[in-house]
Amino acid sequence: MSSSADGDDCDVVVVGAGFGGLYAIHRLRQIGLSVVGFEAAPSVGGVWWHNRYPGARVDVDSLDYCYYFSPKLFADWQWTERYASQDELLRYLNHVADDFGIRRQIRFGSRVTSAQWLPHRQRYHVTTEQGDSVACRFLVMTTGNLSVRRSPDFPGLNDFTGEWVQTSHWPEHEVDLRDRRVAVIGTGSSGIQAVPVIAEEARELYVFQRTPNYSAPARNGPLDVEAWRRIRKDVPGARAELMRRPVGTRVRRAERRAGEYSPAERSAAIEARWNFGGQGLNLVFSDQGTNQTANDYVADFVRERIRATVKEPRVAELLCPKDHPIGSRRLCLDTNYYETYTRDNVTLIDMRAEPIERITSSGIQTADRHYDVDLIVFALGFHAFTGALNSAGIRNARGAAPTDRWQRGPRTYLGLMSAGFPNLFSVTGPGSPSVLANMALGNEHHVDFIADCITYMLEEGYSTVEPTREAEDQWTEHVADCASSLIRLRVKNYMVHVNDDDQSRVFIPYSGGFDRYVRHCDEAKERNFAGFQFI
Ligand code: FAD
Ligand code: NAP
C-alpha cells in the first residue's frame, strides 16, 4: 500500500466484516491485491456480531450455512448442532479471521460515510466517520442486506426509566431477564426466536404482535456427524452440488404439484416436512409459491397446528396468519414458539386491535391499558437491501448515488453492479438470490465472481468495469419476469418494493433459483464477462 493526496492507496476497499467481507479480503488478497477492510463494529462477524439476542441461531442447517472455499477449514470445524447458535457462528467467524490472517487487514470501529469516484484517478476516495482516508481502484460492498436496523420511534421512549434493547443491536453485556417484566415488540424471525427463551426467564412476558407470521419447528438437535464426515471427504464436490440447488442448501426440492397428490398423500407430504423441521415446509409442493390452492393446503396445516398447540382459542386465532400466504414472508423457524403461549407468564397483545399509544416512564400504554415493564425488547427488523448502501455515501463522477435510479425498484446487472458506477461491486444485493438462498454460499459465489472479474481485467490491462445499460435493463426485466407469477408479490414486506403512485410492485431479490442464477453468472464469465464494459 502507498500514500497519496487522497490518503493511503490500495487496490480494493472491502466494507463490512461478516461472511462476505471476510471471504472477500481473503480471496482478493489471494489474487495479489492490496486490500483494506472497514468495519463499523469493533470486531468481525457482521450479523452474528450484532444480533446476539437470546435464541439467535441460523435457520438453515449449519452444514449448509458455512464456508466451502477451504476443505481444511471445513474439516477443522465441527459444528455442534443442526442449527448453529449465534455464539457458535461468531466463534467460527473469529476462527476464520484468525486462521487466514484476515483480521489485521481490517480497521474496526470505522464506519464508511463517503466513497467518491474520482474519474481522473480512476479511484474511489473512501473516508470514514473516524477520519480514515483511503483511495482504491475497486470498492466491494459486503455491507449486508440486514445490517441497518429499524430503530424504535414510539413516542415517549425517552421517558422510559427501565431498560430497552434491540435484537438487531443486542448489547455485549448480559441483559438480565430473570424475574423481570419484559415486553417484546415485533414477531418476525428475530422476535419468534427470542420469545421462548425470554419466557423461560422472565417473570412476565408481554409479546406485542402486529402481523402474525408462519413459523415451522426447527427441530434443532446435535449435528449429524456422519453427514459432516461424508462432506469432508469431498468438499469441492459438495460445494459444486450446493451451487446446483435452487436455494443453495441440501433441502430436498419439491417434486410434484399439489394437484398430483391424493388428499391423503398431500397431508402426509406436509406432515413429513413439518416433522423433519426447517425451511422444507416451503418446498412441499412445486407450485406452492404460485398456486393459491397449493399454498392453502400448507397454510391450513400450520393454522391447525397452532390451534392444536395453543388451547386458548382467542390466542390461537391471533397467532394464525390469515392475511398472507405461507412463504410470502420469510418462513420463521422456532423452538417451542407456539407452545410458549400456553405458559402462565406470557400474554399476547394484538397491536392492530390494541395499538401502542406511547411508552411511559414505567411501561407501555396501549389504547386499552397500561403494561408495567422493566425491559423492552424491540425486534423491529431492518432497512433491508438499500439501508447500508445508502448510508455509505457512495457517489459517482456526476454526484449520483447508486440507488438514485432505483425509485421504481432496484436496477442492477446480476445483482452485482449498476451502470454508471465503475468498479463498484455489491455483494448479495438486490437482483441476486440474496435472502432467498443460503447467504453464506451466496457470499462466496459473489466474491469468487468479483475476483475472477478483476483477474480478467488485470490480465487484459483494463482499468474500469461497469455493466452496460442494456445488460442492466435486460437483467432487471428478467428479475421481474421470474417474480411475476409469485403469489408473494402481492404481499407487502421487505422483499417487495411498492411504487407509491400506482402501487405496482417489484420483487427485490432474484427468485429464479440460486442454481439458475449461478448458471447466468457462469455464462457471462465464459463469454468474457458479457454485459460488462471494460475500459
Ligand atoms: P453482514 O453479516 O450483515 O455484515 C455486514 C457488515 O457490514 C456488518 O458488520 C456492518 O456493521 C458492516 N457495515 C455496514 N455498513 C457499513 C459501513 N458503512 N461502514 C463500515 N461497516 C459497515 N441468512 C441465511 O442464509 N440463513 C440464516 O439462517 C440467516 N439468519 C439470519 C439471522 C439474523 C438475525 C439476521 C439479521 C440475518 C440472517 N441471515 C441469514 C441473513 C444474513 O444477512 C446473511 O446470512 C449473512 O450473515 C450476511 O453476511 P454479510 O457479510 O453479507 O453481511
Ligand atoms: P422482520 O421480519 O422485518 O420483523 C419485524 C417485526 O417488527 C414484524 O413483526 C413487524 O410487524 C414488527 N414491526 C416493525 N415495525 C413496527 C412498528 N412500528 N410497530 C409494531 N411492530 C413493528 O425483522 P426480523 O425479525 O429481524 O427478521 C428480518 C430477517 O432477518 C428475516 O426475514 C430473516 O431473513 C433474517 N433473520 C433470520 C433469523 C433466523 O432464524 N436465522 C432470525 C432473525 C432474522 P409487521 O410484520 O406488521 O411489519
XYZ file of C-alpha atoms and ligand atoms in Angstrom, residues 47-48 51 53 55-60 146 150-154 167-168 185-193 208-213 279 329-334 351-352 356 378-382 435 439 492-495, ligand 2:
102
model
C -24.964 -10.181 11.522
C -23.585 -12.651 14.054
C -27.676 -9.984 16.643
C -30.181 -11.819 21.317
C -32.237 -17.682 20.977
C -30.444 -16.268 17.913
C -29.358 -19.040 15.593
C -29.210 -19.868 11.923
C -32.343 -21.113 10.169
C -30.671 -23.274 7.543
C -29.946 -6.822 7.041
C -35.061 -0.177 12.150
C -34.934 1.820 15.371
C -37.948 2.315 17.612
C -39.688 5.665 17.240
C -42.556 5.155 19.669
C -32.462 -7.701 18.922
C -30.527 -6.314 15.941
C -42.320 -5.749 20.275
C -42.147 -7.417 16.842
C -42.786 -11.014 15.803
C -40.623 -11.611 12.729
C -37.868 -14.256 12.683
C -35.940 -12.458 15.449
C -38.896 -11.982 17.801
C -40.071 -15.557 17.231
C -36.630 -16.943 18.133
C -46.730 -7.213 21.048
C -47.676 -8.603 17.657
C -48.735 -6.522 14.656
C -48.794 -9.237 11.986
C -48.742 -12.956 12.849
C -46.168 -14.946 10.892
C -37.277 -24.469 5.672
C -42.707 -13.506 4.040
C -39.689 -15.430 5.234
C -40.847 -18.610 6.939
C -39.770 -18.354 10.583
C -38.196 -21.312 12.346
C -38.674 -21.780 16.036
C -51.325 -4.356 18.187
C -53.902 -3.994 15.430
C -49.342 1.213 21.319
C -37.561 -4.212 20.149
C -37.424 -6.764 17.320
C -38.449 -4.395 14.533
C -36.291 -5.587 11.637
C -34.105 -3.698 9.207
C -32.075 -13.571 1.204
C -26.346 -16.500 2.126
C -46.114 -6.135 1.352
C -42.859 -6.908 3.157
C -39.190 -6.044 2.982
C -38.614 -8.082 -0.183
P -38.820 -8.590 10.384
O -39.053 -9.929 9.846
O -38.861 -7.435 9.466
O -39.847 -8.394 11.582
C -40.020 -7.161 12.215
C -41.201 -7.243 13.146
O -41.377 -5.983 13.778
C -42.511 -7.542 12.428
O -43.298 -8.325 13.276
C -43.113 -6.153 12.243
O -44.508 -6.153 12.116
C -42.702 -5.519 13.533
N -42.662 -4.072 13.469
C -41.821 -3.304 12.737
N -42.071 -2.003 12.968
C -43.102 -1.962 13.845
C -43.815 -0.906 14.454
N -43.506 0.368 14.221
N -44.809 -1.227 15.290
C -45.106 -2.516 15.540
N -44.456 -3.568 15.007
C -43.466 -3.280 14.159
O -37.379 -8.498 11.120
P -36.560 -9.662 11.819
O -37.436 -10.463 12.664
O -35.375 -9.039 12.433
O -36.104 -10.558 10.596
C -35.536 -9.973 9.426
C -34.875 -11.024 8.579
O -33.637 -11.427 9.189
C -35.637 -12.315 8.424
O -36.596 -12.252 7.423
C -34.543 -13.296 8.096
O -34.147 -13.171 6.772
C -33.418 -12.799 8.976
N -33.452 -13.485 10.288
C -33.275 -14.841 10.336
C -33.299 -15.477 11.545
C -33.084 -16.930 11.645
O -33.974 -17.648 12.048
N -31.908 -17.387 11.357
C -33.538 -14.794 12.707
C -33.722 -13.423 12.633
C -33.685 -12.777 11.413
P -45.187 -6.212 10.653
O -44.910 -7.572 10.162
O -46.605 -5.917 10.906
O -44.492 -5.153 9.836
